[in-house]
């Protein structure tokens, strides 16, 4: 047994050494890039930015009703989205079909718009409130900032610079003219030291989603094995009766590893789980069948006319037409948020009945109206939409839906596995749980302190690994 323990310690030592040499730099970059991400996030077009970029809706110029727009489209079913909003100086119907394709029709003439050119893209961008010296930067099919599949229905793009002090650039869909993304100079520069490194977001790799997921899973999994072996080895060394038998960098690595090894392991485990290995965690949005059941009306019809639409609040930038529980609904979006308009208000009972159709055979076990964030309805980047209805179903997956009680919009879907992921990823990786979730400044301080400790462990281990390679 003594010989077996000796061999196991030897293999533990060798395993940690060579796994650390292979992955040490990755851990250094993950902790350092994570600190950058606390200050600068990956570029995304927020709802506030979309509203700010949209001009007030000119309802006086609208000549086509939603029904006429649907007839012009010729779709066999009501689309996923039907939105009336401005396209430059002209009102337009923006349509997302059930297969994901995007279409845009003039609300004045019913004619489709031509493909975007350099001149028309610059003209659309000139209406942006930040526009100063607009310049078309050419066509883009896929680049570092539009690499994910969410942009596929909008490709290709025209990239346009606004010439403002922040160096803002817009991505406009060639097919529809839709604003897909905006980026600033700060985001573009700092993300090379932040999210791109942290998420291994290299364009050729990330464009192949399955390959990218496998690479990150294997890379983080091997790194996790190195961290676990080091954590175990650190306690084995402590059992010799001395605080540490090492000196210099080795002592730093040993003592920091014992003190903060659990931090490194926790971050690596939660990061590995964020890739949803083997689909362990359920989806966060309703699927197409659920959305169709919630609508309760599949035919491409919508009864409201122009006399109804002109009752929208002044300053509205978009009107969204939808069916919920077999009832037509129009939601007006403006600087003050979204609300039903045009005489299409919804009762909570209608929403609950419509939601029940999404899970045949199940029923809401509880309906809760949330007026404050809780452990499962929260937003790390600000306040989540409130109030919200939480519908908990008694299906085998224990599904929850969060729904806006005013507009009927489904804001989120989660099941038992998703709620487990909330603790296994969010709580462990971002520390967004317990008292820290209520005190952002304290949470940020703890994350920075833990990351600094992780950097000491990883950097000292990398130095030791480099010295070992030089001796070899």
Short mmCIF file of N, CA and C in Angstrom, two decimals, residues 17-152:
data_model
loop_
_atom_site.label_atom_id
_atom_site.label_comp_id
_atom_site.label_asym_id
_atom_site.label_seq_id
_atom_site.Cartn_x
_atom_site.Cartn_y
_atom_site.Cartn_z
N UNK A 17 1.86 18.62 -13.44
CA UNK A 17 2.93 19.38 -14.10
C UNK A 17 2.66 19.55 -15.59
N UNK A 18 2.39 18.44 -16.28
CA UNK A 18 2.28 18.52 -17.73
C UNK A 18 0.93 19.06 -18.19
N UNK A 19 -0.11 18.80 -17.41
CA UNK A 19 -1.39 19.45 -17.73
C UNK A 19 -1.28 20.96 -17.52
N UNK A 20 -0.55 21.37 -16.48
CA UNK A 20 -0.36 22.79 -16.23
C UNK A 20 0.46 23.46 -17.31
N UNK A 21 1.50 22.76 -17.77
CA UNK A 21 2.32 23.30 -18.85
C UNK A 21 1.48 23.49 -20.11
N UNK A 22 0.59 22.52 -20.38
CA UNK A 22 -0.22 22.57 -21.61
C UNK A 22 -1.32 23.63 -21.54
N UNK A 23 -1.83 23.90 -20.34
CA UNK A 23 -3.02 24.76 -20.25
C UNK A 23 -2.83 26.02 -19.42
N UNK A 24 -1.65 26.22 -18.83
CA UNK A 24 -1.46 27.35 -17.92
C UNK A 24 -1.75 28.69 -18.55
N UNK A 25 -1.28 28.89 -19.79
CA UNK A 25 -1.51 30.18 -20.45
C UNK A 25 -3.00 30.42 -20.70
N UNK A 26 -3.74 29.33 -20.96
CA UNK A 26 -5.18 29.50 -21.16
C UNK A 26 -5.84 30.03 -19.89
N UNK A 27 -5.43 29.50 -18.74
CA UNK A 27 -6.03 29.96 -17.49
C UNK A 27 -5.67 31.42 -17.23
N UNK A 28 -4.42 31.79 -17.53
CA UNK A 28 -4.02 33.19 -17.37
C UNK A 28 -4.89 34.10 -18.23
N UNK A 29 -5.07 33.72 -19.49
CA UNK A 29 -5.86 34.57 -20.39
C UNK A 29 -7.34 34.56 -20.01
N UNK A 30 -7.85 33.45 -19.49
CA UNK A 30 -9.26 33.40 -19.10
C UNK A 30 -9.53 34.35 -17.93
N UNK A 31 -8.64 34.35 -16.94
CA UNK A 31 -8.86 35.24 -15.80
C UNK A 31 -8.66 36.70 -16.19
N UNK A 32 -7.62 36.99 -16.97
CA UNK A 32 -7.37 38.39 -17.36
C UNK A 32 -8.46 38.90 -18.30
N UNK A 33 -8.90 38.08 -19.26
CA UNK A 33 -9.95 38.52 -20.17
C UNK A 33 -11.29 38.66 -19.45
N UNK A 34 -11.52 37.82 -18.44
CA UNK A 34 -12.74 37.97 -17.65
C UNK A 34 -12.80 39.31 -16.95
N UNK A 35 -11.65 39.82 -16.49
CA UNK A 35 -11.62 41.14 -15.87
C UNK A 35 -11.96 42.22 -16.88
N UNK A 36 -11.47 42.07 -18.11
CA UNK A 36 -11.79 43.04 -19.16
C UNK A 36 -13.29 43.03 -19.44
N UNK A 37 -13.88 41.83 -19.46
CA UNK A 37 -15.31 41.71 -19.77
C UNK A 37 -16.19 42.38 -18.72
N UNK A 38 -15.68 42.53 -17.50
CA UNK A 38 -16.45 43.23 -16.49
C UNK A 38 -16.66 44.70 -16.87
N UNK A 39 -15.74 45.24 -17.68
CA UNK A 39 -15.83 46.64 -18.07
C UNK A 39 -16.41 46.83 -19.46
N UNK A 40 -16.10 45.91 -20.39
CA UNK A 40 -16.55 46.06 -21.78
C UNK A 40 -17.12 44.73 -22.25
N UNK A 41 -18.42 44.71 -22.52
CA UNK A 41 -19.07 43.50 -22.99
C UNK A 41 -18.97 43.34 -24.49
N UNK A 42 -19.38 42.18 -24.97
CA UNK A 42 -19.37 41.91 -26.40
C UNK A 42 -20.45 42.75 -27.08
N UNK A 43 -20.18 43.28 -28.28
CA UNK A 43 -21.17 44.15 -28.93
C UNK A 43 -22.50 43.45 -29.17
N UNK A 44 -23.58 44.14 -28.84
CA UNK A 44 -24.93 43.64 -29.07
C UNK A 44 -25.85 44.85 -29.22
N UNK A 45 -26.85 44.72 -30.07
CA UNK A 45 -27.81 45.80 -30.25
C UNK A 45 -28.90 45.67 -29.20
N UNK A 46 -28.91 46.57 -28.23
CA UNK A 46 -29.91 46.51 -27.17
C UNK A 46 -31.23 47.10 -27.64
N UNK A 47 -32.30 46.80 -26.92
CA UNK A 47 -33.60 47.36 -27.26
C UNK A 47 -33.58 48.88 -27.17
N UNK A 48 -32.86 49.42 -26.18
CA UNK A 48 -32.78 50.87 -26.04
C UNK A 48 -32.07 51.49 -27.24
N UNK A 49 -31.01 50.84 -27.72
CA UNK A 49 -30.29 51.35 -28.89
C UNK A 49 -31.15 51.25 -30.14
N UNK A 50 -31.92 50.17 -30.26
CA UNK A 50 -32.79 50.01 -31.42
C UNK A 50 -33.86 51.11 -31.45
N UNK A 51 -34.45 51.41 -30.28
CA UNK A 51 -35.48 52.45 -30.22
C UNK A 51 -34.87 53.82 -30.53
N UNK A 52 -33.67 54.08 -29.98
CA UNK A 52 -33.03 55.37 -30.21
C UNK A 52 -32.69 55.57 -31.68
N UNK A 53 -32.40 54.48 -32.38
CA UNK A 53 -32.03 54.58 -33.80
C UNK A 53 -33.25 54.68 -34.70
N UNK A 54 -34.45 54.43 -34.17
CA UNK A 54 -35.66 54.43 -34.99
C UNK A 54 -36.35 55.79 -34.91
N UNK A 55 -36.79 56.30 -36.03
CA UNK A 55 -37.53 57.54 -36.04
C UNK A 55 -38.97 57.32 -35.63
N UNK A 56 -39.67 58.35 -35.17
CA UNK A 56 -41.10 58.21 -34.82
C UNK A 56 -41.91 57.72 -36.01
N UNK A 57 -42.84 56.85 -35.73
CA UNK A 57 -43.65 56.24 -36.79
C UNK A 57 -44.58 57.27 -37.42
N UNK A 58 -44.55 57.38 -38.75
CA UNK A 58 -45.42 58.31 -39.48
C UNK A 58 -46.67 57.55 -39.91
N UNK A 59 -47.64 57.53 -39.03
CA UNK A 59 -48.87 56.79 -39.33
C UNK A 59 -49.69 57.47 -40.42
N UNK A 60 -49.49 58.78 -40.62
CA UNK A 60 -50.23 59.47 -41.66
C UNK A 60 -49.82 59.02 -43.06
N UNK A 61 -48.62 58.40 -43.17
CA UNK A 61 -48.13 57.95 -44.47
C UNK A 61 -48.48 56.48 -44.74
N UNK A 62 -49.08 55.80 -43.77
CA UNK A 62 -49.40 54.38 -43.93
C UNK A 62 -50.67 54.24 -44.76
N UNK A 63 -50.58 53.43 -45.80
CA UNK A 63 -51.73 53.19 -46.67
C UNK A 63 -52.17 51.73 -46.64
N UNK A 64 -51.30 50.85 -46.19
CA UNK A 64 -51.60 49.42 -46.19
C UNK A 64 -51.99 48.97 -44.78
N UNK A 65 -53.06 48.22 -44.66
CA UNK A 65 -53.42 47.62 -43.38
C UNK A 65 -52.56 46.37 -43.16
N UNK A 66 -52.46 45.87 -41.92
CA UNK A 66 -51.75 44.62 -41.70
C UNK A 66 -52.29 43.48 -42.57
N UNK A 67 -53.60 43.42 -42.74
CA UNK A 67 -54.19 42.37 -43.56
C UNK A 67 -53.71 42.47 -45.01
N UNK A 68 -53.65 43.68 -45.54
CA UNK A 68 -53.18 43.86 -46.91
C UNK A 68 -51.71 43.53 -47.05
N UNK A 69 -50.92 43.82 -46.01
CA UNK A 69 -49.50 43.46 -46.04
C UNK A 69 -49.34 41.94 -46.06
N UNK A 70 -50.14 41.24 -45.27
CA UNK A 70 -50.08 39.78 -45.26
C UNK A 70 -50.49 39.21 -46.62
N UNK A 71 -51.51 39.80 -47.24
CA UNK A 71 -51.93 39.33 -48.56
C UNK A 71 -50.83 39.57 -49.59
N UNK A 72 -50.14 40.70 -49.47
CA UNK A 72 -49.05 41.00 -50.39
C UNK A 72 -47.91 40.01 -50.21
N UNK A 73 -47.69 39.60 -48.97
CA UNK A 73 -46.64 38.63 -48.67
C UNK A 73 -46.97 37.26 -49.24
N UNK A 74 -48.25 36.89 -49.21
CA UNK A 74 -48.66 35.61 -49.74
C UNK A 74 -48.25 34.43 -48.89
N UNK A 75 -48.05 34.64 -47.58
CA UNK A 75 -47.64 33.55 -46.70
C UNK A 75 -48.84 32.68 -46.35
N UNK A 76 -48.65 31.35 -46.17
CA UNK A 76 -49.78 30.47 -45.85
C UNK A 76 -50.21 30.55 -44.40
N UNK A 77 -49.41 31.19 -43.53
CA UNK A 77 -49.74 31.27 -42.11
C UNK A 77 -49.32 32.63 -41.58
N UNK A 78 -49.85 32.98 -40.43
CA UNK A 78 -49.48 34.25 -39.80
C UNK A 78 -47.99 34.18 -39.43
N UNK A 79 -47.23 35.23 -39.72
CA UNK A 79 -45.78 35.16 -39.49
C UNK A 79 -45.44 35.21 -38.00
N UNK A 80 -44.17 34.92 -37.71
CA UNK A 80 -43.70 35.00 -36.33
C UNK A 80 -43.78 36.42 -35.79
N UNK A 81 -43.39 37.39 -36.62
CA UNK A 81 -43.51 38.79 -36.21
C UNK A 81 -44.03 39.62 -37.39
N UNK A 82 -44.84 40.62 -37.06
CA UNK A 82 -45.36 41.56 -38.04
C UNK A 82 -45.28 42.94 -37.40
N UNK A 83 -44.31 43.74 -37.83
CA UNK A 83 -44.02 45.02 -37.18
C UNK A 83 -44.12 46.16 -38.17
N UNK A 84 -44.81 47.21 -37.77
CA UNK A 84 -44.89 48.44 -38.55
C UNK A 84 -43.92 49.44 -37.93
N UNK A 85 -42.90 49.83 -38.70
CA UNK A 85 -41.89 50.77 -38.22
C UNK A 85 -41.30 51.50 -39.42
N UNK A 86 -40.49 52.50 -39.15
CA UNK A 86 -39.92 53.30 -40.23
C UNK A 86 -38.71 52.60 -40.85
N UNK A 87 -38.59 52.76 -42.16
CA UNK A 87 -37.37 52.38 -42.88
C UNK A 87 -36.89 53.64 -43.58
N UNK A 88 -36.00 54.36 -42.90
CA UNK A 88 -35.63 55.67 -43.40
C UNK A 88 -36.80 56.61 -43.29
N UNK A 89 -37.16 57.30 -44.37
CA UNK A 89 -38.29 58.24 -44.31
C UNK A 89 -39.64 57.60 -44.57
N UNK A 90 -39.67 56.29 -44.80
CA UNK A 90 -40.91 55.63 -45.24
C UNK A 90 -41.35 54.56 -44.25
N UNK A 91 -42.63 54.51 -43.88
CA UNK A 91 -43.11 53.42 -43.01
C UNK A 91 -43.08 52.11 -43.76
N UNK A 92 -42.82 51.03 -43.01
CA UNK A 92 -42.68 49.72 -43.64
C UNK A 92 -43.19 48.64 -42.71
N UNK A 93 -43.61 47.52 -43.31
CA UNK A 93 -43.96 46.33 -42.54
C UNK A 93 -42.75 45.39 -42.55
N UNK A 94 -42.25 45.11 -41.34
CA UNK A 94 -41.11 44.19 -41.17
C UNK A 94 -41.68 42.85 -40.75
N UNK A 95 -41.37 41.80 -41.48
CA UNK A 95 -42.02 40.51 -41.29
C UNK A 95 -40.96 39.43 -41.12
N UNK A 96 -41.12 38.62 -40.07
CA UNK A 96 -40.30 37.42 -39.89
C UNK A 96 -41.20 36.22 -40.12
N UNK A 97 -40.92 35.47 -41.19
CA UNK A 97 -41.74 34.31 -41.51
C UNK A 97 -41.41 33.15 -40.58
N UNK A 98 -42.25 32.14 -40.61
CA UNK A 98 -42.09 31.03 -39.66
C UNK A 98 -40.83 30.21 -39.91
N UNK A 99 -40.29 30.31 -41.13
CA UNK A 99 -39.03 29.62 -41.40
C UNK A 99 -37.82 30.49 -41.09
N UNK A 100 -38.05 31.67 -40.50
CA UNK A 100 -36.96 32.55 -40.10
C UNK A 100 -36.59 33.61 -41.12
N UNK A 101 -37.09 33.51 -42.34
CA UNK A 101 -36.74 34.51 -43.36
C UNK A 101 -37.34 35.87 -43.02
N UNK A 102 -36.62 36.94 -43.38
CA UNK A 102 -37.07 38.31 -43.12
C UNK A 102 -37.54 38.93 -44.44
N UNK A 103 -38.63 39.68 -44.35
CA UNK A 103 -39.16 40.42 -45.49
C UNK A 103 -39.51 41.83 -45.04
N UNK A 104 -39.48 42.78 -45.96
CA UNK A 104 -39.91 44.13 -45.65
C UNK A 104 -40.68 44.68 -46.84
N UNK A 105 -41.85 45.28 -46.54
CA UNK A 105 -42.71 45.85 -47.56
C UNK A 105 -43.01 47.30 -47.21
N UNK A 106 -43.13 48.13 -48.21
CA UNK A 106 -43.52 49.51 -47.98
C UNK A 106 -44.95 49.56 -47.46
N UNK A 107 -45.16 50.26 -46.36
CA UNK A 107 -46.51 50.42 -45.82
C UNK A 107 -47.29 51.48 -46.58
N UNK A 108 -46.60 52.18 -47.49
CA UNK A 108 -47.27 53.18 -48.30
C UNK A 108 -47.73 52.63 -49.64
N UNK A 109 -46.91 51.74 -50.23
CA UNK A 109 -47.23 51.21 -51.57
C UNK A 109 -47.42 49.71 -51.61
N UNK A 110 -46.92 49.00 -50.60
CA UNK A 110 -46.98 47.54 -50.62
C UNK A 110 -45.88 46.89 -51.42
N UNK A 111 -45.00 47.69 -52.01
CA UNK A 111 -43.92 47.15 -52.83
C UNK A 111 -42.74 46.77 -51.96
N UNK A 112 -42.02 45.71 -52.34
CA UNK A 112 -40.79 45.39 -51.60
C UNK A 112 -39.71 46.42 -51.90
N UNK A 113 -38.79 46.60 -50.96
CA UNK A 113 -37.69 47.54 -51.15
C UNK A 113 -36.56 46.86 -51.93
N UNK A 114 -35.83 47.61 -52.73
CA UNK A 114 -34.68 47.01 -53.43
C UNK A 114 -33.56 46.67 -52.46
N UNK A 115 -32.64 45.83 -52.93
CA UNK A 115 -31.49 45.47 -52.10
C UNK A 115 -30.68 46.71 -51.77
N UNK A 116 -30.08 46.69 -50.60
CA UNK A 116 -29.32 47.84 -50.13
C UNK A 116 -28.03 48.00 -50.94
N UNK A 117 -27.75 49.21 -51.36
CA UNK A 117 -26.50 49.55 -52.01
C UNK A 117 -25.68 50.43 -51.09
N UNK A 118 -24.47 50.77 -51.53
CA UNK A 118 -23.64 51.65 -50.71
C UNK A 118 -24.34 52.99 -50.48
N UNK A 119 -24.99 53.52 -51.51
CA UNK A 119 -25.65 54.81 -51.39
C UNK A 119 -26.87 54.73 -50.49
N UNK A 120 -27.71 53.71 -50.69
CA UNK A 120 -28.92 53.61 -49.86
C UNK A 120 -28.59 53.26 -48.42
N UNK A 121 -27.52 52.48 -48.21
CA UNK A 121 -27.10 52.18 -46.83
C UNK A 121 -26.64 53.45 -46.13
N UNK A 122 -25.88 54.27 -46.82
CA UNK A 122 -25.42 55.53 -46.23
C UNK A 122 -26.60 56.46 -45.94
N UNK A 123 -27.60 56.44 -46.83
CA UNK A 123 -28.78 57.28 -46.61
C UNK A 123 -29.56 56.84 -45.38
N UNK A 124 -29.71 55.52 -45.19
CA UNK A 124 -30.40 55.02 -44.00
C UNK A 124 -29.62 55.37 -42.74
N UNK A 125 -28.29 55.20 -42.79
CA UNK A 125 -27.47 55.47 -41.62
C UNK A 125 -27.46 56.96 -41.27
N UNK A 126 -27.64 57.81 -42.27
CA UNK A 126 -27.62 59.25 -42.02
C UNK A 126 -28.75 59.70 -41.10
N UNK A 127 -29.81 58.89 -41.01
CA UNK A 127 -30.93 59.23 -40.13
C UNK A 127 -30.66 58.86 -38.67
N UNK A 128 -29.57 58.16 -38.41
CA UNK A 128 -29.24 57.77 -37.04
C UNK A 128 -28.90 59.01 -36.22
N UNK A 129 -29.36 59.10 -34.99
CA UNK A 129 -29.10 60.31 -34.19
C UNK A 129 -27.62 60.58 -33.92
N UNK A 130 -26.75 59.57 -34.05
CA UNK A 130 -25.31 59.76 -33.82
C UNK A 130 -24.55 60.08 -35.10
N UNK A 131 -25.24 60.09 -36.23
CA UNK A 131 -24.56 60.26 -37.52
C UNK A 131 -23.91 61.64 -37.62
N UNK A 132 -22.65 61.64 -38.07
CA UNK A 132 -21.92 62.88 -38.30
C UNK A 132 -21.37 62.89 -39.74
N UNK A 133 -20.37 62.08 -40.01
CA UNK A 133 -19.80 61.95 -41.35
C UNK A 133 -19.95 60.49 -41.78
N UNK A 134 -21.06 60.20 -42.40
CA UNK A 134 -21.41 58.82 -42.73
C UNK A 134 -20.56 58.34 -43.91
N UNK A 135 -20.05 57.10 -43.78
CA UNK A 135 -19.26 56.51 -44.86
C UNK A 135 -19.54 55.02 -44.93
N UNK A 136 -19.87 54.53 -46.12
CA UNK A 136 -20.08 53.11 -46.32
C UNK A 136 -18.73 52.40 -46.33
N UNK A 137 -18.62 51.32 -45.54
CA UNK A 137 -17.37 50.58 -45.42
C UNK A 137 -17.37 49.27 -46.21
N UNK A 138 -18.42 49.06 -46.99
CA UNK A 138 -18.44 47.90 -47.86
C UNK A 138 -19.30 46.77 -47.33
N UNK A 139 -19.43 45.72 -48.16
CA UNK A 139 -20.26 44.57 -47.77
C UNK A 139 -19.54 43.65 -46.79
N UNK A 140 -20.33 43.00 -45.94
CA UNK A 140 -19.81 42.03 -44.97
C UNK A 140 -20.78 40.86 -44.92
N UNK A 141 -20.27 39.66 -45.08
CA UNK A 141 -21.12 38.48 -44.91
C UNK A 141 -21.02 37.94 -43.49
N UNK A 142 -19.81 37.82 -42.99
CA UNK A 142 -19.59 37.35 -41.61
C UNK A 142 -18.26 37.92 -41.15
N UNK A 143 -18.26 38.55 -40.00
CA UNK A 143 -17.00 39.01 -39.42
C UNK A 143 -17.00 38.72 -37.92
N UNK A 144 -16.01 39.28 -37.23
CA UNK A 144 -15.83 38.95 -35.82
C UNK A 144 -17.04 39.29 -34.97
N UNK A 145 -17.80 40.31 -35.35
CA UNK A 145 -18.90 40.78 -34.50
C UNK A 145 -20.25 40.20 -34.92
N UNK A 146 -20.31 39.58 -36.09
CA UNK A 146 -21.56 38.98 -36.58
C UNK A 146 -21.36 37.50 -36.86
N UNK A 147 -20.57 36.85 -36.02
CA UNK A 147 -20.16 35.48 -36.32
C UNK A 147 -21.23 34.45 -35.96
N UNK A 148 -22.13 34.77 -35.03
CA UNK A 148 -23.05 33.75 -34.53
C UNK A 148 -24.24 33.54 -35.45
N UNK A 149 -24.94 32.42 -35.24
CA UNK A 149 -26.05 32.03 -36.13
C UNK A 149 -27.25 32.96 -36.02
N UNK A 150 -27.34 33.75 -34.96
CA UNK A 150 -28.51 34.64 -34.82
C UNK A 150 -28.60 35.64 -35.97
N UNK A 151 -27.47 35.91 -36.63
CA UNK A 151 -27.46 36.88 -37.73
C UNK A 151 -27.70 36.24 -39.09
N UNK A 152 -27.82 34.93 -39.15
CA UNK A 152 -27.94 34.25 -40.44
C UNK A 152 -29.11 34.76 -41.29
#
